[in-house]
PDB file of C-alpha atoms and ligand atoms in Angstrom:
ATOM      1  CA  MET H   1       9.809  14.586   6.811  1.00  0.00           C
ATOM      2  CA  GLU H   2      10.141  14.076  10.581  1.00  0.00           C
ATOM      3  CA  GLN H   3       6.975  16.067  11.231  1.00  0.00           C
ATOM      4  CA  ILE H   4       5.060  14.057   8.625  1.00  0.00           C
ATOM      5  CA  PHE H   5       6.305  10.757  10.123  1.00  0.00           C
ATOM      6  CA  ASP H   6       5.464  11.991  13.610  1.00  0.00           C
ATOM      7  CA  ASP H   7       1.910  13.062  12.707  1.00  0.00           C
ATOM      8  CA  LEU H   8       1.299   9.787  10.884  1.00  0.00           C
ATOM      9  CA  ILE H   9       2.408   7.645  13.831  1.00  0.00           C
ATOM     10  CA  GLU H  10       0.453   9.728  16.314  1.00  0.00           C
ATOM     11  CA  LEU H  11      -2.710   9.254  14.260  1.00  0.00           C
ATOM     12  CA  TYR H  12      -1.951   5.533  13.915  1.00  0.00           C
ATOM     13  CA  LEU H  13      -1.553   5.144  17.684  1.00  0.00           C
ATOM     14  CA  ARG H  14      -4.752   7.078  18.351  1.00  0.00           C
ATOM     15  CA  GLU H  15      -7.011   5.574  15.671  1.00  0.00           C
ATOM     16  CA  LYS H  16      -5.314   2.333  14.533  1.00  0.00           C
ATOM     17  CA  VAL H  17      -5.033   3.802  11.037  1.00  0.00           C
ATOM     18  CA  GLY H  18      -2.528   6.503  10.211  1.00  0.00           C
ATOM     19  CA  ILE H  19      -3.287   8.678   7.189  1.00  0.00           C
ATOM     20  CA  SER H  20      -0.922  11.258   5.779  1.00  0.00           C
ATOM     21  CA  GLU H  21      -2.283  13.384   2.928  1.00  0.00           C
ATOM     22  CA  ASN H  22       1.058  14.488   1.499  1.00  0.00           C
ATOM     23  CA  PHE H  23       3.527  11.757   2.277  1.00  0.00           C
ATOM     24  CA  LEU H  24       4.806  11.626  -1.311  1.00  0.00           C
ATOM     25  CA  THR H  25       5.492  14.829  -3.241  1.00  0.00           C
ATOM     26  CA  LYS H  26       3.492  15.441  -6.420  1.00  0.00           C
ATOM     27  CA  GLN H  27       6.674  14.924  -8.431  1.00  0.00           C
ATOM     28  CA  LEU H  28       7.535  11.584  -6.863  1.00  0.00           C
ATOM     29  CA  SER H  29       3.999  10.213  -7.053  1.00  0.00           C
ATOM     30  CA  SER H  30       3.663  11.237 -10.733  1.00  0.00           C
ATOM     31  CA  ASP H  31       7.022   9.655 -11.549  1.00  0.00           C
ATOM     32  CA  LEU H  32       5.964   6.428  -9.811  1.00  0.00           C
ATOM     33  CA  ARG H  33       2.614   6.495 -11.605  1.00  0.00           C
ATOM     34  CA  ASP H  34       4.405   6.949 -14.955  1.00  0.00           C
ATOM     35  CA  ASN H  35       6.570   3.929 -14.104  1.00  0.00           C
ATOM     36  CA  LEU H  36       3.503   1.871 -13.301  1.00  0.00           C
ATOM     37  CA  LEU H  37       1.777   2.817 -16.565  1.00  0.00           C
ATOM     38  CA  ARG H  38       4.933   2.042 -18.536  1.00  0.00           C
ATOM     39  CA  LEU H  39       5.252  -1.378 -16.832  1.00  0.00           C
ATOM     40  CA  SER H  40       1.628  -2.057 -17.684  1.00  0.00           C
ATOM     41  CA  GLU H  41       2.190  -1.133 -21.347  1.00  0.00           C
ATOM     42  CA  GLU H  42       5.214  -3.418 -21.424  1.00  0.00           C
ATOM     43  CA  ASN H  43       3.075  -6.248 -19.989  1.00  0.00           C
ATOM     44  CA  LYS H  44       5.327  -6.564 -16.962  1.00  0.00           C
ATOM     45  CA  LEU H  45       2.490  -6.617 -14.416  1.00  0.00           C
ATOM     46  CA  LYS H  46       1.402  -9.980 -13.059  1.00  0.00           C
ATOM     47  CA  ASP H  47      -1.948 -11.103 -11.664  1.00  0.00           C
ATOM     48  CA  ALA H  48      -1.762 -10.736  -7.904  1.00  0.00           C
ATOM     49  CA  GLN H  49      -2.002 -13.912  -5.838  1.00  0.00           C
ATOM     50  CA  ILE H  50      -3.321 -14.725  -2.399  1.00  0.00           C
ATOM     51  CA  GLY H  51      -1.594 -16.673   0.363  1.00  0.00           C
ATOM     52  CA  SER H  52       2.124 -17.358   0.562  1.00  0.00           C
ATOM     53  CA  GLY H  53       4.629 -20.100  -0.208  1.00  0.00           C
ATOM     54  CA  ASP H  54       3.005 -23.303  -1.480  1.00  0.00           C
ATOM     55  CA  ASP H  55      -0.470 -21.956  -0.806  1.00  0.00           C
ATOM     56  CA  LYS H  56      -0.203 -19.189  -3.372  1.00  0.00           C
ATOM     57  CA  VAL H  57      -3.168 -19.123  -5.683  1.00  0.00           C
ATOM     58  CA  GLN H  58      -4.625 -16.653  -8.082  1.00  0.00           C
ATOM     59  CA  ASN H  59      -8.274 -16.126  -7.230  1.00  0.00           C
ATOM     60  CA  SER H  60      -9.954 -13.375  -9.170  1.00  0.00           C
ATOM     61  CA  LEU H  61     -13.053 -13.646  -6.983  1.00  0.00           C
ATOM     62  CA  ILE H  62     -10.978 -12.308  -4.083  1.00  0.00           C
ATOM     63  CA  ARG H  63      -8.635  -9.851  -5.779  1.00  0.00           C
ATOM     64  CA  LYS H  64      -8.245  -8.613  -9.301  1.00  0.00           C
ATOM     65  CA  ASP H  65      -5.266  -6.262  -9.199  1.00  0.00           C
ATOM     66  CA  LYS H  66      -2.029  -6.615 -11.134  1.00  0.00           C
ATOM     67  CA  ILE H  67       1.310  -6.069  -9.429  1.00  0.00           C
ATOM     68  CA  PHE H  68       5.046  -5.555  -9.905  1.00  0.00           C
ATOM     69  CA  TRP H  69       7.627  -5.660  -7.091  1.00  0.00           C
ATOM     70  CA  LEU H  70       9.949  -2.669  -6.590  1.00  0.00           C
ATOM     71  CA  ASP H  71      13.651  -3.402  -6.495  1.00  0.00           C
ATOM     72  CA  ARG H  72      16.809  -1.275  -6.269  1.00  0.00           C
ATOM     73  CA  ALA H  73      18.268  -3.577  -8.940  1.00  0.00           C
ATOM     74  CA  HIS H  74      15.990  -1.834 -11.453  1.00  0.00           C
ATOM     75  CA  SER H  75      18.164   1.303 -11.034  1.00  0.00           C
ATOM     76  CA  ASN H  76      15.049   3.396 -11.526  1.00  0.00           C
ATOM     77  CA  ALA H  77      15.360   6.925 -10.102  1.00  0.00           C
ATOM     78  CA  ALA H  78      11.786   7.209  -8.804  1.00  0.00           C
ATOM     79  CA  GLU H  79      11.815   3.720  -7.316  1.00  0.00           C
ATOM     80  CA  ASN H  80      15.112   4.441  -5.567  1.00  0.00           C
ATOM     81  CA  ALA H  81      13.849   7.805  -4.267  1.00  0.00           C
ATOM     82  CA  PHE H  82      10.802   5.988  -2.887  1.00  0.00           C
ATOM     83  CA  LEU H  83      12.947   3.299  -1.223  1.00  0.00           C
ATOM     84  CA  ASP H  84      15.253   6.000   0.235  1.00  0.00           C
ATOM     85  CA  LEU H  85      12.189   7.561   1.816  1.00  0.00           C
ATOM     86  CA  MET H  86      11.175   4.158   3.199  1.00  0.00           C
ATOM     87  CA  ASP H  87      14.662   3.686   4.625  1.00  0.00           C
ATOM     88  CA  SER H  88      14.335   6.934   6.551  1.00  0.00           C
ATOM     89  CA  PHE H  89      10.814   6.010   7.676  1.00  0.00           C
ATOM     90  CA  VAL H  90      12.092   2.657   9.009  1.00  0.00           C
ATOM     91  CA  VAL H  91      14.920   4.388  10.907  1.00  0.00           C
ATOM     92  CA  PHE H  92      12.340   6.744  12.378  1.00  0.00           C
ATOM     93  CA  LEU H  93      10.044   3.885  13.438  1.00  0.00           C
ATOM     94  CA  ASN H  94      12.874   1.860  14.912  1.00  0.00           C
ATOM     95  CA  THR H  95      14.342   4.739  16.902  1.00  0.00           C
ATOM     96  CA  THR H  96      11.142   6.423  18.106  1.00  0.00           C
ATOM     97  CA  CYS H  97       8.886   3.362  18.541  1.00  0.00           C
ATOM     98  CA  PHE H  98      11.390   0.470  18.836  1.00  0.00           C
ATOM     99  CA  ALA H  99       9.453  -1.172  16.015  1.00  0.00           C
ATOM    100  CA  GLY H 100      12.188  -3.730  15.228  1.00  0.00           C
ATOM    101  CA  ILE H 101      11.704  -3.497  11.460  1.00  0.00           C
ATOM    102  CA  LYS H 102      14.436  -5.387   9.608  1.00  0.00           C
ATOM    103  CA  SER H 103      13.215  -5.523   6.030  1.00  0.00           C
ATOM    104  CA  TYR H 104      10.443  -4.475   3.698  1.00  0.00           C
ATOM    105  CA  GLU H 105       8.748  -5.307   0.417  1.00  0.00           C
ATOM    106  CA  PHE H 106       6.717  -3.065  -1.880  1.00  0.00           C
ATOM    107  CA  HIS H 107       4.782  -3.613  -5.058  1.00  0.00           C
ATOM    108  CA  TYR H 108       3.014  -1.409  -7.552  1.00  0.00           C
ATOM    109  CA  ALA H 109      -0.662  -2.318  -7.935  1.00  0.00           C
ATOM    110  CA  LEU H 110      -2.947  -1.548 -10.835  1.00  0.00           C
ATOM    111  CA  TYR H 111      -6.686  -2.060 -10.470  1.00  0.00           C
ATOM    112  CA  GLU H 112      -8.437  -1.766 -13.830  1.00  0.00           C
ATOM    113  CA  LYS H 113     -12.063  -0.586 -13.873  1.00  0.00           C
ATOM    114  CA  GLY H 114     -14.226  -3.241 -12.179  1.00  0.00           C
ATOM    115  CA  SER H 115     -11.438  -4.581  -9.947  1.00  0.00           C
ATOM    116  CA  PHE H 116     -11.541  -4.961  -6.165  1.00  0.00           C
ATOM    117  CA  TYR H 117      -9.891  -6.781  -3.275  1.00  0.00           C
ATOM    118  CA  LYS H 118     -12.299  -8.426  -0.831  1.00  0.00           C
ATOM    119  CA  LYS H 119     -12.047  -8.009   2.942  1.00  0.00           C
ATOM    120  CA  HIS H 120      -8.827  -9.532   4.333  1.00  0.00           C
ATOM    121  CA  LEU H 121      -5.925  -9.285   6.757  1.00  0.00           C
ATOM    122  CA  ASP H 122      -2.413  -8.770   5.340  1.00  0.00           C
ATOM    123  CA  GLN H 123      -0.654 -11.244   7.615  1.00  0.00           C
ATOM    124  CA  PHE H 124      -0.487 -14.845   6.428  1.00  0.00           C
ATOM    125  CA  LYS H 125      -1.554 -17.555   8.886  1.00  0.00           C
ATOM    126  CA  GLU H 126       1.685 -19.483   8.541  1.00  0.00           C
ATOM    127  CA  ASN H 127       4.012 -16.481   8.568  1.00  0.00           C
ATOM    128  CA  GLY H 128       3.799 -13.548  10.941  1.00  0.00           C
ATOM    129  CA  ASN H 129       6.636 -11.463   9.571  1.00  0.00           C
ATOM    130  CA  ARG H 130       4.526  -8.651   8.140  1.00  0.00           C
ATOM    131  CA  GLN H 131       4.281  -6.053  10.909  1.00  0.00           C
ATOM    132  CA  PHE H 132       2.944  -2.929   9.247  1.00  0.00           C
ATOM    133  CA  THR H 133       1.096  -2.288   6.012  1.00  0.00           C
ATOM    134  CA  SER H 134       1.634   0.937   4.121  1.00  0.00           C
ATOM    135  CA  ILE H 135      -0.225   2.008   0.997  1.00  0.00           C
ATOM    136  CA  PHE H 136       0.583   4.951  -1.267  1.00  0.00           C
ATOM    137  CA  TYR H 137      -1.907   6.247  -3.787  1.00  0.00           C
ATOM    138  CA  LEU H 138      -0.940   7.487  -7.227  1.00  0.00           C
ATOM    139  CA  ASN H 139      -4.178   8.702  -8.876  1.00  0.00           C
ATOM    140  CA  GLU H 140      -3.930  12.405  -9.667  1.00  0.00           C
ATOM    141  CA  VAL H 141      -7.686  12.733  -9.757  1.00  0.00           C
ATOM    142  CA  TRP H 142     -10.375  10.877  -7.888  1.00  0.00           C
ATOM    143  CA  LYS H 143     -13.925  12.021  -7.241  1.00  0.00           C
ATOM    144  CA  GLN H 144     -16.940  10.733  -5.338  1.00  0.00           C
ATOM    145  CA  GLY H 145     -18.465   7.874  -7.332  1.00  0.00           C
ATOM    146  CA  ASP H 146     -15.169   6.694  -8.813  1.00  0.00           C
ATOM    147  CA  GLY H 147     -15.092   3.814  -6.296  1.00  0.00           C
ATOM    148  CA  GLY H 148     -11.907   2.020  -5.326  1.00  0.00           C
ATOM    149  CA  GLU H 149     -11.913   3.390  -1.787  1.00  0.00           C
ATOM    150  CA  LEU H 150      -9.923   1.529   0.842  1.00  0.00           C
ATOM    151  CA  ARG H 151     -12.471   0.427   3.471  1.00  0.00           C
ATOM    152  CA  VAL H 152     -10.951  -0.192   6.887  1.00  0.00           C
ATOM    153  CA  TYR H 153     -12.901  -2.031   9.594  1.00  0.00           C
ATOM    154  CA  LEU H 154     -12.591  -0.453  13.026  1.00  0.00           C
ATOM    155  CA  GLN H 155     -14.227  -1.484  16.325  1.00  0.00           C
ATOM    156  CA  ASP H 156     -17.861  -0.635  15.518  1.00  0.00           C
ATOM    157  CA  THR H 157     -17.578   1.250  12.295  1.00  0.00           C
ATOM    158  CA  CYS H 158     -15.820   1.281   9.016  1.00  0.00           C
ATOM    159  CA  LYS H 159     -14.125   4.119   7.260  1.00  0.00           C
ATOM    160  CA  ASP H 160     -13.662   4.693   3.525  1.00  0.00           C
ATOM    161  CA  ILE H 161     -10.414   6.288   2.376  1.00  0.00           C
ATOM    162  CA  SER H 162     -10.186   7.815  -1.089  1.00  0.00           C
ATOM    163  CA  PRO H 163      -7.165   6.686  -3.151  1.00  0.00           C
ATOM    164  CA  LEU H 164      -5.758  10.102  -4.010  1.00  0.00           C
ATOM    165  CA  GLN H 165      -2.219  10.983  -5.072  1.00  0.00           C
ATOM    166  CA  GLY H 166       0.280  11.677  -2.304  1.00  0.00           C
ATOM    167  CA  LYS H 167      -1.747   9.957   0.410  1.00  0.00           C
ATOM    168  CA  MET H 168      -0.199   7.260   2.594  1.00  0.00           C
ATOM    169  CA  VAL H 169      -2.140   4.867   4.843  1.00  0.00           C
ATOM    170  CA  PHE H 170      -0.451   2.932   7.634  1.00  0.00           C
ATOM    171  CA  PHE H 171      -1.739   0.170   9.922  1.00  0.00           C
ATOM    172  CA  LYS H 172      -0.785  -3.027  11.717  1.00  0.00           C
ATOM    173  CA  SER H 173      -0.893  -5.957   9.286  1.00  0.00           C
ATOM    174  CA  SER H 174      -2.135  -8.590  11.737  1.00  0.00           C
ATOM    175  CA  GLU H 175      -4.949  -6.495  13.198  1.00  0.00           C
ATOM    176  CA  LEU H 176      -6.827  -4.407  10.723  1.00  0.00           C
ATOM    177  CA  GLU H 177      -9.289  -5.947   8.293  1.00  0.00           C
ATOM    178  CA  HIS H 178      -9.701  -3.974   5.100  1.00  0.00           C
ATOM    179  CA  GLU H 179     -10.874  -4.212   1.510  1.00  0.00           C
ATOM    180  CA  VAL H 180     -10.657  -2.311  -1.745  1.00  0.00           C
ATOM    181  CA  LEU H 181     -14.121  -1.433  -3.024  1.00  0.00           C
ATOM    182  CA  GLN H 182     -14.794  -2.042  -6.690  1.00  0.00           C
ATOM    183  CA  THR H 183     -13.247   0.739  -8.701  1.00  0.00           C
ATOM    184  CA  GLN H 184     -14.956   2.504 -11.590  1.00  0.00           C
ATOM    185  CA  ILE H 185     -11.696   4.026 -12.847  1.00  0.00           C
ATOM    186  CA  GLN H 186      -8.146   2.767 -13.266  1.00  0.00           C
ATOM    187  CA  ARG H 187      -6.648   2.826  -9.753  1.00  0.00           C
ATOM    188  CA  MET H 188      -2.896   3.031  -9.154  1.00  0.00           C
ATOM    189  CA  SER H 189      -0.949   2.518  -5.940  1.00  0.00           C
ATOM    190  CA  ILE H 190       2.071   1.074  -4.186  1.00  0.00           C
ATOM    191  CA  THR H 191       1.451  -1.328  -1.313  1.00  0.00           C
ATOM    192  CA  GLY H 192       4.125  -2.602   1.004  1.00  0.00           C
ATOM    193  CA  TRP H 193       4.945  -4.274   4.269  1.00  0.00           C
ATOM    194  CA  LEU H 194       7.501  -3.538   6.946  1.00  0.00           C
ATOM    195  CA  LYS H 195       8.785  -6.820   8.314  1.00  0.00           C
ATOM    196  CA  ASN H 196      10.634  -8.156  11.343  1.00  0.00           C
ATOM    197  CA  ASP H 197      12.797 -10.727   9.560  1.00  0.00           C
TER     198      ASP H 197
HETATM  199  C1  OGA J 201      -3.346  -5.105  -0.225  1.00  0.00           C
HETATM  200  C2  OGA J 201      -4.388  -4.080   0.034  1.00  0.00           C
HETATM  201  C3  OGA J 201      -5.234  -1.832  -0.249  1.00  0.00           C
HETATM  202  C4  OGA J 201      -5.236  -0.673  -1.188  1.00  0.00           C
HETATM  203  O1  OGA J 201      -2.660  -4.994  -1.270  1.00  0.00           O
HETATM  204  O2  OGA J 201      -3.197  -6.007   0.596  1.00  0.00           O
HETATM  205  O3  OGA J 201      -5.197  -4.314   0.881  1.00  0.00           O
HETATM  206  O4  OGA J 201      -5.846   0.356  -0.836  1.00  0.00           O
HETATM  207  N1  OGA J 201      -4.391  -2.893  -0.639  1.00  0.00           N
HETATM  208  O5  OGA J 201      -4.649  -0.753  -2.262  1.00  0.00           O
HETATM  209 NI1   NI J 202      -4.408  -5.724   2.218  1.00  0.00          NI
END
């Protein structure tokens, strides 16, 4: 994994967005996708909200995904394997980049056909604890025209990233504006934040 972490961070430092095509193995991403679909069938997913604390509101004009937070207390093998990988990624970041990451949070996200998430920053105004955003895609197939790309806004351009299985995207939460374009197919992912508190 060290090489994968290293390449990701190098790309992040150079371009403000790190992309790794095979961060998760096929096995792990399919197991996580199966979890997500099972949670959806069991009606465990909740409408995602915007803001934090008392300002939390559900606004389907801004985002229309459904989410479920990962937790070791679920004793789910795939979830734990994913969190183990995140633990080693955090150690790597803290030792090679002195990133000062102390905690993290991750949720599954399901975007049904027609869903989107308008342009935003991931850091809340009143709380700056989210340092880095990381997103992991779980769709086994995705083709041009399926929509649901992650659009990231760079200096003078923007870049569309296809949400394909195994891929991980990494950027600084307070800096990079981004959006999820309307998807034409069911879109599955895990999104999370590395935090300094
Ligand atoms: C988010 C987000 C992007 C994506 O959940 O904050 O921007 O590609 N997700 O799923
Ligand atoms: Ni975001």
